[in-house]
Amino acid sequence: MPTFPAAVESRLPGVGTTIFTVMSRLAQECGAINLSQGFPDFNAEDILFERVAHWMRAGHNQYAPLAGCLALREAVAAKVAALYGTVYDVEAEITITAGATQALFTAVTALVHPGDEAIVFEPVYDAYAPAIELAGGTVVRLRLAAPDYRPDWAAVAAAITPRTRLIMINTPHNPTATVWQRDDLDQLAELTRGTAIVVVADEVYEHIVFDGAAHASCAAHPELAARSLVVSSFGKTYHITGWKVGYVLGPRALMAEFRKVHQFNVFTVNTPVQLALADYLAEPARHLGLAAFYQAKRDFFRDALAGSRFTLLPARGTYFQLARYEAISALPDTAFCEYLTREVGVAAIPLSAFFADGRDERVIRFCFAKNEATLAAACERLRRV
Ligand code: PMP
Ligand code: GLN
């Protein structure tokens, strides 16, 4: 291969490969149990695969409509109306996306102008800031402070300026496993009232909230729903992260802008999978049962680590568990995760990856979306360190 004849001027000079890819690769190289990148090690139900095959064989293999297959938009609208009491118009207010990542990127690209400010909360999911920067926006980072990682609403009020275009929120929260309350949404509504600020609400873990708590969705908050793009992902809900299908909800004026970009960065998402998901969504028990399913895994994992020297933080939602390790090691969190992967045989994610300045709270993240046998084997190793 000949070399490119000039220096490549990067549009993301500070960005390397995402920590999820880095740690999954290291886990594979070392033959470690991979509790780093968030994905299940168990399969979805056969019936879902049968529906995909059915729609493929029935000839549904050409482009779906730009907004997504009508059957899937209808199924999403019905689910959202049942859960959150808000009726989104299937023609103008729901779009099927190639996963949540694309939905978030498209939302930011559609809304952020050069010089605009976008508020995010650190520790922050790694996809948000690069999207804002590529759009020419300024990332305004607010801190969710340990140990309970709650938003500081006075700090949000102080950070809002006439240039604030977006506030990006995530509940249930990756990586801290915290869950916002209705009261948080009320505060957000109050602070944005009378402004043109758009809320981008990453709710990919909407069905994974524990201990009987309810998910506080922006879709369920009429005032916020009117200024929000709400993002979800079938990857999380149906154990199919590799399928990369999600959706976004929003009022028609926002969705019109979203679709202007969506039509040129993906146009539309694969057809037979959408039709299969529409069939699968018809049974609400499949998403309503998810909280209990993952709560059992959370409890199993936490119980199995009870005899270890890790200190477990509360885990109220998502399929992640944060842990402190200061009783075990004085290493920085990235070095500790490398040590765990190489020497102990269990991969995890350093929390510092979610801070722009690499802030190290000596906390790491485990993913417990695994079979009990996997969790048991991992915990057996983790109890020995
Ligand atoms: N947002 C958050 C908070 C996530 O954890 C993830 C992936 N785990 C995504 C977005 C991306 O979802 P998808 O795989 O559907 O792109
Ligand atoms: N969201 C997943 C996590 O937090 C990873 C997705 C990805 O690898 N981009 O682990």
Tab-separated table of C-alpha atoms and ligand atoms in Angstrom:
chain	number	residue	atom	x	y	z
A	1	MET	CA	0.000	0.000	0.000
A	2	PRO	CA	1.535	3.381	-0.978
A	3	THR	CA	1.591	5.971	1.791
A	4	PHE	CA	-0.718	8.988	1.878
A	5	PRO	CA	1.447	11.911	0.764
A	6	ALA	CA	0.472	14.495	3.402
A	7	ALA	CA	-0.102	14.818	7.116
A	8	VAL	CA	-3.734	13.979	7.932
A	9	GLU	CA	-5.264	16.833	9.837
A	10	SER	CA	-7.503	15.057	12.335
A	11	ARG	CA	-10.942	16.412	13.114
A	12	LEU	CA	-10.763	14.560	16.429
A	13	PRO	CA	-7.129	14.957	17.470
A	14	GLY	CA	-7.709	13.978	21.098
A	15	VAL	CA	-9.631	10.823	20.296
A	16	GLY	CA	-8.239	7.286	20.132
A	17	THR	CA	-10.045	3.957	19.874
A	18	THR	CA	-12.983	3.615	22.276
A	19	ILE	CA	-12.224	1.961	25.600
A	20	PHE	CA	-14.872	-0.694	24.892
A	21	THR	CA	-12.992	-1.921	21.830
A	22	VAL	CA	-9.639	-1.635	23.568
A	23	MET	CA	-10.712	-3.704	26.572
A	24	SER	CA	-12.665	-6.306	24.599
A	25	ARG	CA	-9.617	-6.811	22.380
A	26	LEU	CA	-7.325	-7.166	25.382
A	27	ALA	CA	-9.761	-9.612	26.996
A	28	GLN	CA	-9.717	-11.714	23.845
A	29	GLU	CA	-5.913	-11.613	23.569
A	30	CYS	CA	-5.559	-12.716	27.179
A	31	GLY	CA	-8.395	-15.228	27.149
A	32	ALA	CA	-9.952	-13.257	30.020
A	33	ILE	CA	-13.635	-13.325	30.988
A	34	ASN	CA	-14.951	-10.181	29.378
A	35	LEU	CA	-16.994	-8.075	31.806
A	36	SER	CA	-15.817	-4.864	30.099
A	37	GLN	CA	-17.806	-3.882	26.994
A	38	GLY	CA	-21.531	-3.988	27.659
A	39	PHE	CA	-23.163	-6.885	25.812
A	40	PRO	CA	-24.896	-10.129	26.828
A	41	ASP	CA	-23.145	-13.493	26.443
A	42	PHE	CA	-26.508	-15.236	25.994
A	43	ASN	CA	-28.762	-15.390	22.983
A	44	ALA	CA	-32.104	-13.811	22.197
A	45	GLU	CA	-35.117	-16.083	21.726
A	46	ASP	CA	-35.368	-18.247	18.622
A	47	ILE	CA	-38.746	-16.781	17.749
A	48	LEU	CA	-37.055	-13.460	17.006
A	49	PHE	CA	-34.646	-15.120	14.572
A	50	GLU	CA	-37.526	-17.014	12.994
A	51	ARG	CA	-39.348	-13.755	12.365
A	52	VAL	CA	-36.276	-12.266	10.632
A	53	ALA	CA	-36.004	-15.350	8.417
A	54	HIS	CA	-39.732	-15.183	7.744
A	55	TRP	CA	-39.608	-11.598	6.505
A	56	MET	CA	-36.487	-12.237	4.444
A	57	ARG	CA	-38.070	-15.219	2.716
A	58	ALA	CA	-41.287	-13.285	2.208
A	59	GLY	CA	-39.300	-10.835	0.090
A	60	HIS	CA	-38.929	-7.897	2.452
A	61	ASN	CA	-35.332	-7.232	1.537
A	62	GLN	CA	-35.428	-3.803	-0.091
A	63	TYR	CA	-35.236	-0.324	1.399
A	64	ALA	CA	-37.576	0.413	4.248
A	65	PRO	CA	-39.200	3.858	4.400
A	66	LEU	CA	-36.866	6.630	5.560
A	67	ALA	CA	-38.532	6.874	8.969
A	68	GLY	CA	-38.550	3.105	9.441
A	69	CYS	CA	-41.106	0.346	8.742
A	70	LEU	CA	-44.573	1.506	9.649
A	71	ALA	CA	-45.279	-1.689	11.613
A	72	LEU	CA	-42.289	-1.036	13.861
A	73	ARG	CA	-43.118	2.640	14.350
A	74	GLU	CA	-46.646	1.586	15.292
A	75	ALA	CA	-45.349	-0.999	17.745
A	76	VAL	CA	-43.005	1.572	19.315
A	77	ALA	CA	-45.812	4.135	19.527
A	78	ALA	CA	-48.044	1.589	21.286
A	79	LYS	CA	-45.317	0.629	23.757
A	80	VAL	CA	-44.468	4.238	24.569
A	81	ALA	CA	-48.127	5.204	24.958
A	82	ALA	CA	-48.738	2.259	27.296
A	83	LEU	CA	-45.662	2.935	29.422
A	84	TYR	CA	-45.377	6.704	29.413
A	85	GLY	CA	-48.835	7.931	28.473
A	86	THR	CA	-47.649	10.008	25.525
A	87	VAL	CA	-48.892	9.388	22.009
A	88	TYR	CA	-46.199	10.034	19.399
A	89	ASP	CA	-47.400	10.384	15.827
A	90	VAL	CA	-46.087	7.468	13.763
A	91	GLU	CA	-45.707	9.597	10.643
A	92	ALA	CA	-43.916	12.584	12.091
A	93	GLU	CA	-42.601	11.827	15.563
A	94	ILE	CA	-40.861	8.415	15.515
A	95	THR	CA	-37.794	7.393	13.514
A	96	ILE	CA	-36.069	3.995	13.509
A	97	THR	CA	-32.275	4.311	13.656
A	98	ALA	CA	-29.183	2.170	13.281
A	99	GLY	CA	-28.846	1.863	17.038
A	100	ALA	CA	-28.722	4.557	19.680
A	101	THR	CA	-25.230	5.656	18.656
A	102	GLN	CA	-26.475	6.786	15.262
A	103	ALA	CA	-29.552	8.392	16.784
A	104	LEU	CA	-27.408	10.424	19.177
A	105	PHE	CA	-24.930	11.432	16.491
A	106	THR	CA	-27.686	12.404	14.083
A	107	ALA	CA	-29.511	14.399	16.752
A	108	VAL	CA	-26.387	16.366	17.608
A	109	THR	CA	-25.471	16.930	13.960
A	110	ALA	CA	-28.979	18.127	13.185
A	111	LEU	CA	-29.189	20.572	16.075
A	112	VAL	CA	-25.773	21.904	17.046
A	113	HIS	CA	-24.433	24.896	15.116
A	114	PRO	CA	-20.787	25.965	15.281
A	115	GLY	CA	-20.288	27.923	18.495
A	116	ASP	CA	-23.246	26.377	20.281
A	117	GLU	CA	-22.804	24.888	23.709
A	118	ALA	CA	-23.980	21.418	24.688
A	119	ILE	CA	-24.118	20.363	28.323
A	120	VAL	CA	-23.142	16.806	29.258
A	121	PHE	CA	-22.752	15.130	32.644
A	122	GLU	CA	-19.479	13.409	33.516
A	123	PRO	CA	-18.818	10.502	33.808
A	124	VAL	CA	-20.254	10.634	30.295
A	125	TYR	CA	-20.820	7.945	27.661
A	126	ASP	CA	-17.950	8.269	25.249
A	127	ALA	CA	-19.953	8.928	22.074
A	128	TYR	CA	-21.468	12.269	23.095
A	129	ALA	CA	-18.566	14.729	23.125
A	130	PRO	CA	-17.016	13.755	19.755
A	131	ALA	CA	-20.383	14.287	18.050
A	132	ILE	CA	-20.678	17.748	19.584
A	133	GLU	CA	-17.112	18.650	18.608
A	134	LEU	CA	-17.552	17.459	15.027
A	135	ALA	CA	-20.575	19.740	14.761
A	136	GLY	CA	-18.396	22.667	15.869
A	137	GLY	CA	-20.062	22.873	19.268
A	138	THR	CA	-18.470	23.403	22.650
A	139	VAL	CA	-18.843	20.614	25.193
A	140	VAL	CA	-19.787	21.950	28.623
A	141	ARG	CA	-19.017	19.248	31.183
A	142	LEU	CA	-20.776	19.094	34.516
A	143	ARG	CA	-19.885	16.604	37.196
A	144	LEU	CA	-21.995	13.829	38.635
A	145	ALA	CA	-20.165	13.573	41.926
A	146	ALA	CA	-19.302	10.332	43.697
A	147	PRO	CA	-20.527	8.499	45.655
A	148	ASP	CA	-24.129	8.912	44.490
A	149	TYR	CA	-23.539	10.614	41.108
A	150	ARG	CA	-26.608	12.862	41.328
A	151	PRO	CA	-26.925	15.933	39.084
A	152	ASP	CA	-26.212	19.268	40.766
A	153	TRP	CA	-29.074	21.447	39.519
A	154	ALA	CA	-27.542	24.686	40.762
A	155	ALA	CA	-24.496	23.896	38.617
A	156	VAL	CA	-26.734	23.208	35.629
A	157	ALA	CA	-28.503	26.537	36.130
A	158	ALA	CA	-25.133	28.300	36.264
A	159	ALA	CA	-23.900	26.541	33.116
A	160	ILE	CA	-26.842	27.534	30.934
A	161	THR	CA	-26.066	30.493	28.649
A	162	PRO	CA	-27.765	32.014	25.609
A	163	ARG	CA	-25.532	29.698	23.512
A	164	THR	CA	-26.768	26.509	25.167
A	165	ARG	CA	-28.390	24.460	22.426
A	166	LEU	CA	-28.519	20.992	23.930
A	167	ILE	CA	-28.511	19.197	27.236
A	168	MET	CA	-27.659	15.509	26.859
A	169	ILE	CA	-28.887	13.273	29.649
A	170	ASN	CA	-28.733	9.532	30.243
A	171	THR	CA	-30.962	7.638	32.651
A	172	PRO	CA	-30.585	4.854	33.728
A	173	HIS	CA	-26.978	5.940	33.601
A	174	ASN	CA	-24.013	4.230	32.025
A	175	PRO	CA	-21.545	3.859	33.740
A	176	THR	CA	-22.747	4.785	37.254
A	177	ALA	CA	-25.960	2.687	37.322
A	178	THR	CA	-27.872	5.597	38.854
A	179	VAL	CA	-31.474	6.340	37.952
A	180	TRP	CA	-32.968	9.810	37.785
A	181	GLN	CA	-36.209	10.592	39.590
A	182	ARG	CA	-39.238	12.459	38.359
A	183	ASP	CA	-37.996	15.345	40.492
A	184	ASP	CA	-34.818	15.562	38.383
A	185	LEU	CA	-36.930	15.909	35.263
A	186	ASP	CA	-38.992	18.641	36.960
A	187	GLN	CA	-35.779	20.541	37.680
A	188	LEU	CA	-34.659	20.141	34.098
A	189	ALA	CA	-38.040	21.345	32.854
A	190	GLU	CA	-37.849	24.372	35.096
A	191	LEU	CA	-34.351	25.316	33.983
A	192	THR	CA	-35.140	25.004	30.290
A	193	ARG	CA	-38.575	26.645	30.437
A	194	GLY	CA	-38.812	29.591	28.037
A	195	THR	CA	-35.563	28.645	26.247
A	196	ALA	CA	-34.879	26.972	22.898
A	197	ILE	CA	-32.740	24.289	24.565
A	198	VAL	CA	-33.304	20.769	23.298
A	199	VAL	CA	-32.916	17.802	25.625
A	200	VAL	CA	-31.375	14.699	24.091
A	201	ALA	CA	-32.388	11.895	26.430
A	202	ASP	CA	-30.424	8.678	26.096
A	203	GLU	CA	-32.800	6.122	27.588
A	204	VAL	CA	-31.331	2.931	26.145
A	205	TYR	CA	-31.622	1.207	29.549
A	206	GLU	CA	-35.235	2.343	30.045
A	207	HIS	CA	-36.411	-1.196	30.892
A	208	ILE	CA	-33.565	-1.991	33.288
A	209	VAL	CA	-34.522	-0.233	36.526
A	210	PHE	CA	-34.338	-2.177	39.788
A	211	ASP	CA	-35.980	-2.531	43.182
A	212	GLY	CA	-39.444	-1.575	41.994
A	213	ALA	CA	-38.440	1.939	40.925
A	214	ALA	CA	-39.951	3.449	37.785
A	215	HIS	CA	-37.976	4.808	34.853
A	216	ALA	CA	-38.378	8.596	34.682
A	217	SER	CA	-38.676	9.049	30.924
A	218	CYS	CA	-38.672	12.432	29.235
A	219	ALA	CA	-41.411	10.904	27.092
A	220	ALA	CA	-43.572	10.706	30.221
A	221	HIS	CA	-43.004	14.335	31.183
A	222	PRO	CA	-45.256	16.452	28.932
A	223	GLU	CA	-43.263	19.651	29.283
A	224	LEU	CA	-39.931	17.957	28.620
A	225	ALA	CA	-41.321	15.673	25.922
A	226	ALA	CA	-42.107	18.813	23.931
A	227	ARG	CA	-38.412	19.738	23.815
A	228	SER	CA	-36.780	16.287	23.844
A	229	LEU	CA	-35.433	13.740	21.448
A	230	VAL	CA	-35.727	10.482	23.370
A	231	VAL	CA	-33.400	7.692	22.233
A	232	SER	CA	-33.705	3.959	22.885
A	233	SER	CA	-32.068	0.784	21.587
A	234	PHE	CA	-33.421	-2.678	20.825
A	235	GLY	CA	-29.879	-3.947	21.333
A	236	LYS	CA	-30.170	-3.494	25.099
A	237	THR	CA	-33.768	-4.581	25.430
A	238	TYR	CA	-33.713	-7.758	23.360
A	239	HIS	CA	-30.110	-8.957	23.838
A	240	ILE	CA	-29.114	-8.117	20.257
A	241	THR	CA	-26.483	-5.381	20.558
A	242	GLY	CA	-24.951	-6.543	17.273
A	243	TRP	CA	-28.101	-5.802	15.294
A	244	LYS	CA	-27.733	-2.069	15.829
A	245	VAL	CA	-31.358	-0.991	15.723
A	246	GLY	CA	-32.915	1.693	17.904
A	247	TYR	CA	-35.339	4.553	17.669
A	248	VAL	CA	-35.851	8.192	18.475
A	249	LEU	CA	-39.014	9.961	19.600
A	250	GLY	CA	-39.604	13.692	19.395
A	251	PRO	CA	-41.997	16.474	18.517
A	252	ARG	CA	-42.456	17.000	14.808
A	253	ALA	CA	-40.366	20.171	14.413
A	254	LEU	CA	-37.360	18.481	16.023
A	255	MET	CA	-37.955	15.244	14.186
A	256	ALA	CA	-38.107	17.067	10.840
A	257	GLU	CA	-34.588	18.374	11.465
A	258	PHE	CA	-33.454	14.970	12.708
A	259	ARG	CA	-34.690	13.304	9.526
A	260	LYS	CA	-32.956	15.838	7.276
A	261	VAL	CA	-29.672	14.456	8.576
A	262	HIS	CA	-30.807	10.855	9.057
A	263	GLN	CA	-31.712	10.508	5.385
A	264	PHE	CA	-28.128	11.268	4.411
A	265	ASN	CA	-26.170	9.407	7.027
A	266	VAL	CA	-28.038	6.105	6.959
A	267	PHE	CA	-31.207	6.803	4.943
A	268	THR	CA	-32.916	3.779	6.467
A	269	VAL	CA	-32.332	0.689	8.597
A	270	ASN	CA	-32.438	-2.954	7.508
A	271	THR	CA	-35.934	-4.084	6.645
A	272	PRO	CA	-36.424	-7.722	7.782
A	273	VAL	CA	-34.988	-6.962	11.213
A	274	GLN	CA	-37.385	-4.049	11.648
A	275	LEU	CA	-40.360	-6.208	10.691
A	276	ALA	CA	-39.242	-8.977	13.053
A	277	LEU	CA	-38.871	-6.467	15.880
A	278	ALA	CA	-42.368	-5.160	15.174
A	279	ASP	CA	-43.711	-8.693	15.683
A	280	TYR	CA	-41.611	-9.226	18.785
A	281	LEU	CA	-42.706	-5.954	20.409
A	282	ALA	CA	-46.307	-7.102	20.335
A	283	GLU	CA	-45.696	-9.030	23.579
A	284	PRO	CA	-45.063	-6.448	26.344
A	285	ALA	CA	-43.869	-9.110	28.816
A	286	ARG	CA	-40.636	-9.215	26.810
A	287	HIS	CA	-39.605	-5.711	27.804
A	288	LEU	CA	-41.543	-5.567	31.078
A	289	GLY	CA	-39.728	-8.667	32.333
A	290	LEU	CA	-36.276	-7.230	31.715
A	291	ALA	CA	-35.904	-5.443	35.052
A	292	ALA	CA	-36.495	-8.628	37.072
A	293	PHE	CA	-34.264	-10.604	34.717
A	294	TYR	CA	-31.322	-8.245	35.219
A	295	GLN	CA	-32.038	-7.605	38.876
A	296	ALA	CA	-31.497	-11.333	39.487
A	297	LYS	CA	-28.148	-11.070	37.680
A	298	ARG	CA	-27.205	-7.976	39.644
A	299	ASP	CA	-28.006	-9.745	42.912
A	300	PHE	CA	-26.150	-12.865	41.869
A	301	PHE	CA	-23.077	-10.850	40.902
A	302	ARG	CA	-23.098	-8.715	44.038
A	303	ASP	CA	-23.595	-11.746	46.279
A	304	ALA	CA	-20.764	-13.559	44.545
A	305	LEU	CA	-18.450	-10.581	45.151
A	306	ALA	CA	-19.460	-10.208	48.784
A	307	GLY	CA	-16.387	-12.094	49.961
A	308	SER	CA	-14.014	-10.024	47.791
A	309	ARG	CA	-12.020	-6.902	48.601
A	310	PHE	CA	-13.974	-4.821	46.086
A	311	THR	CA	-16.401	-2.244	47.449
A	312	LEU	CA	-19.550	-2.273	45.373
A	313	LEU	CA	-21.419	0.969	44.703
A	314	PRO	CA	-25.221	0.968	44.517
A	315	ALA	CA	-26.570	-0.418	41.210
A	316	ARG	CA	-30.080	0.890	40.593
A	317	GLY	CA	-30.365	0.347	36.840
A	318	THR	CA	-28.514	-0.662	33.613
A	319	TYR	CA	-26.442	-3.848	33.541
A	320	PHE	CA	-23.339	-2.277	35.004
A	321	GLN	CA	-21.813	-2.453	38.460
A	322	LEU	CA	-19.232	0.041	39.702
A	323	ALA	CA	-16.595	-1.131	42.162
A	324	ARG	CA	-13.849	0.544	44.203
A	325	TYR	CA	-10.612	-1.353	44.491
A	326	GLU	CA	-8.466	0.761	46.834
A	327	ALA	CA	-8.292	-2.110	49.334
A	328	ILE	CA	-6.582	-4.171	46.637
A	329	SER	CA	-4.274	-1.867	44.745
A	330	ALA	CA	-2.906	1.660	44.466
A	331	LEU	CA	-2.685	1.425	40.666
A	332	PRO	CA	-4.487	4.001	38.508
A	333	ASP	CA	-7.793	2.582	37.212
A	334	THR	CA	-6.586	1.923	33.648
A	335	ALA	CA	-3.495	0.085	34.865
A	336	PHE	CA	-5.624	-1.825	37.353
A	337	CYS	CA	-8.011	-2.943	34.581
A	338	GLU	CA	-5.043	-4.102	32.514
A	339	TYR	CA	-3.700	-6.011	35.498
A	340	LEU	CA	-7.111	-7.593	36.132
A	341	THR	CA	-7.410	-8.638	32.510
A	342	ARG	CA	-3.872	-9.990	32.114
A	343	GLU	CA	-3.175	-11.454	35.542
A	344	VAL	CA	-6.579	-12.242	37.027
A	345	GLY	CA	-8.407	-13.080	33.826
A	346	VAL	CA	-11.356	-10.703	34.159
A	347	ALA	CA	-11.744	-7.582	31.993
A	348	ALA	CA	-13.443	-4.400	33.244
A	349	ILE	CA	-13.667	-0.744	32.179
A	350	PRO	CA	-11.801	2.043	34.019
A	351	LEU	CA	-14.177	4.840	35.015
A	352	SER	CA	-11.581	7.436	33.951
A	353	ALA	CA	-12.493	6.629	30.331
A	354	PHE	CA	-15.725	8.556	30.934
A	355	PHE	CA	-13.923	11.772	31.991
A	356	ALA	CA	-12.307	14.138	29.470
A	357	ASP	CA	-9.434	14.894	31.840
A	358	GLY	CA	-8.919	11.237	32.739
A	359	ARG	CA	-10.093	11.870	36.304
A	360	ASP	CA	-9.342	8.726	38.261
A	361	GLU	CA	-11.627	7.888	41.171
A	362	ARG	CA	-10.121	4.394	41.512
A	363	VAL	CA	-13.413	2.934	40.335
A	364	ILE	CA	-13.994	0.338	37.631
A	365	ARG	CA	-17.096	-0.888	35.803
A	366	PHE	CA	-18.202	-4.492	35.396
A	367	CYS	CA	-20.948	-5.649	33.002
A	368	PHE	CA	-23.169	-8.338	34.532
A	369	ALA	CA	-25.243	-9.063	31.402
A	370	LYS	CA	-23.853	-12.585	31.463
A	371	ASN	CA	-24.890	-16.152	32.160
A	372	GLU	CA	-24.607	-17.124	35.814
A	373	ALA	CA	-21.807	-19.550	34.948
A	374	THR	CA	-19.787	-16.670	33.455
A	375	LEU	CA	-20.456	-14.453	36.461
A	376	ALA	CA	-19.624	-17.253	38.883
A	377	ALA	CA	-16.320	-17.984	37.127
A	378	ALA	CA	-15.414	-14.277	37.027
A	379	CYS	CA	-16.266	-13.762	40.701
A	380	GLU	CA	-14.288	-16.798	41.713
A	381	ARG	CA	-11.241	-15.079	40.182
A	382	LEU	CA	-12.134	-11.667	41.570
A	383	ARG	CA	-12.475	-13.019	45.103
A	384	ARG	CA	-8.840	-14.130	44.953
A	385	VAL	CA	-7.378	-10.657	44.351
B	1	PMP	N1	-25.935	5.082	24.995
B	1	PMP	C1	-25.518	4.389	26.059
B	1	PMP	C2	-25.603	5.011	27.408
B	1	PMP	C3	-25.025	3.099	25.892
B	1	PMP	O1	-24.599	2.417	26.944
B	1	PMP	C4	-24.956	2.550	24.591
B	1	PMP	C5	-24.387	1.199	24.299
B	1	PMP	N2	-24.213	0.362	25.259
B	1	PMP	C6	-25.405	3.301	23.526
B	1	PMP	C7	-25.876	4.572	23.758
B	1	PMP	C8	-25.346	2.786	22.129
B	1	PMP	O2	-26.386	1.922	21.808
B	1	PMP	P1	-26.435	1.179	20.416
B	1	PMP	O3	-25.618	-0.054	20.566
B	1	PMP	O4	-27.874	0.909	20.157
B	1	PMP	O5	-25.839	2.105	19.397
B	2	GLN	N1	-22.398	0.811	25.351
B	2	GLN	C1	-21.505	-0.292	25.550
B	2	GLN	C2	-20.791	-0.121	26.883
B	2	GLN	O1	-20.979	0.849	27.577
B	2	GLN	C3	-20.479	-0.386	24.477
B	2	GLN	C4	-20.887	-0.060	23.099
B	2	GLN	C5	-19.671	0.113	22.261
B	2	GLN	O2	-18.744	-0.687	22.314
B	2	GLN	N2	-19.628	1.174	21.525
B	2	GLN	O3	-20.044	-0.986	27.233
